Amino acid sequence: MFPSAGLDAGRRWVALGVLVCGAFLTNLDVLVVVVAMPALRRGLGADPGDQQLILAGYQLVYGAGVVAGG
């Protein structure tokens, strides 16, 4: 169906593992901000709308960095 491009099955599994770890680390990075949100709320005096804006802004900047770095 698809040419193997010279990769054996073992190297394909390693490549898949690296890609899955990358996807996991992206979610973990956003989770860190969500866990830190109560401290950000207290420190900045943010209401729930401000908290959503902080998280959305962080995700936007992080996503732009991932695209630019890729």
Tab-separated table of C-alpha atoms in Angstrom:
chain	number	residue	atom	x	y	z
A	1	MET	CA	0.000	0.000	0.000
A	2	PHE	CA	2.546	2.641	1.122
A	3	PRO	CA	6.248	2.297	0.518
A	4	SER	CA	8.197	1.753	3.695
A	5	ALA	CA	10.798	4.393	2.747
A	6	GLY	CA	13.467	2.201	4.274
A	7	LEU	CA	12.032	2.198	7.808
A	8	ASP	CA	11.636	-1.093	9.576
A	9	ALA	CA	8.764	-1.803	11.958
A	10	GLY	CA	10.795	-1.025	15.092
A	11	ARG	CA	11.750	2.446	13.926
A	12	ARG	CA	8.146	3.166	13.006
A	13	TRP	CA	7.045	2.380	16.569
A	14	VAL	CA	9.755	4.659	17.939
A	15	ALA	CA	8.588	7.456	15.627
A	16	LEU	CA	5.005	6.914	16.764
A	17	GLY	CA	6.115	7.073	20.412
A	18	VAL	CA	7.893	10.379	19.821
A	19	LEU	CA	4.802	11.862	18.162
A	20	VAL	CA	2.524	10.671	20.966
A	21	CYS	CA	4.877	12.142	23.580
A	22	GLY	CA	4.791	15.466	21.742
A	23	ALA	CA	1.000	15.512	21.780
A	24	PHE	CA	0.977	14.573	25.472
A	25	LEU	CA	3.442	17.321	26.397
A	26	THR	CA	1.284	19.934	24.680
A	27	ASN	CA	-1.695	18.931	26.818
A	28	LEU	CA	0.486	18.735	29.923
A	29	ASP	CA	1.766	22.264	29.346
A	30	VAL	CA	-1.778	23.663	29.201
A	31	LEU	CA	-2.695	21.607	32.288
A	32	VAL	CA	0.087	23.349	34.219
A	33	VAL	CA	-1.528	26.716	33.491
A	34	VAL	CA	-4.948	25.401	34.528
A	35	VAL	CA	-3.520	24.138	37.831
A	36	ALA	CA	-1.799	27.489	38.418
A	37	MET	CA	-5.016	29.406	37.708
A	38	PRO	CA	-6.061	29.854	41.390
A	39	ALA	CA	-2.698	31.449	42.162
A	40	LEU	CA	-3.022	33.648	39.082
A	41	ARG	CA	-6.543	34.619	40.173
A	42	ARG	CA	-5.328	35.657	43.625
A	43	GLY	CA	-2.212	37.398	42.337
A	44	LEU	CA	-3.918	39.334	39.571
A	45	GLY	CA	-7.366	39.726	41.137
A	46	ALA	CA	-8.901	38.144	38.039
A	47	ASP	CA	-12.566	37.222	37.684
A	48	PRO	CA	-13.653	34.102	35.702
A	49	GLY	CA	-13.766	36.011	32.411
A	50	ASP	CA	-10.218	37.226	32.935
A	51	GLN	CA	-9.121	33.674	33.728
A	52	GLN	CA	-10.545	32.447	30.429
A	53	LEU	CA	-8.758	35.243	28.612
A	54	ILE	CA	-5.465	34.352	30.320
A	55	LEU	CA	-5.800	30.689	29.338
A	56	ALA	CA	-6.900	31.458	25.764
A	57	GLY	CA	-4.058	33.934	25.328
A	58	TYR	CA	-1.541	31.423	26.636
A	59	GLN	CA	-2.820	28.711	24.301
A	60	LEU	CA	-2.739	31.098	21.329
A	61	VAL	CA	0.845	32.188	21.983
A	62	TYR	CA	1.939	28.604	22.695
A	63	GLY	CA	0.287	27.336	19.510
A	64	ALA	CA	1.913	30.076	17.426
A	65	GLY	CA	5.269	29.146	18.928
A	66	VAL	CA	4.778	25.475	18.117
A	67	VAL	CA	3.839	26.284	14.517
A	68	ALA	CA	6.784	28.666	14.113
A	69	GLY	CA	9.161	26.186	15.755
A	70	GLY	CA	7.932	23.293	13.617
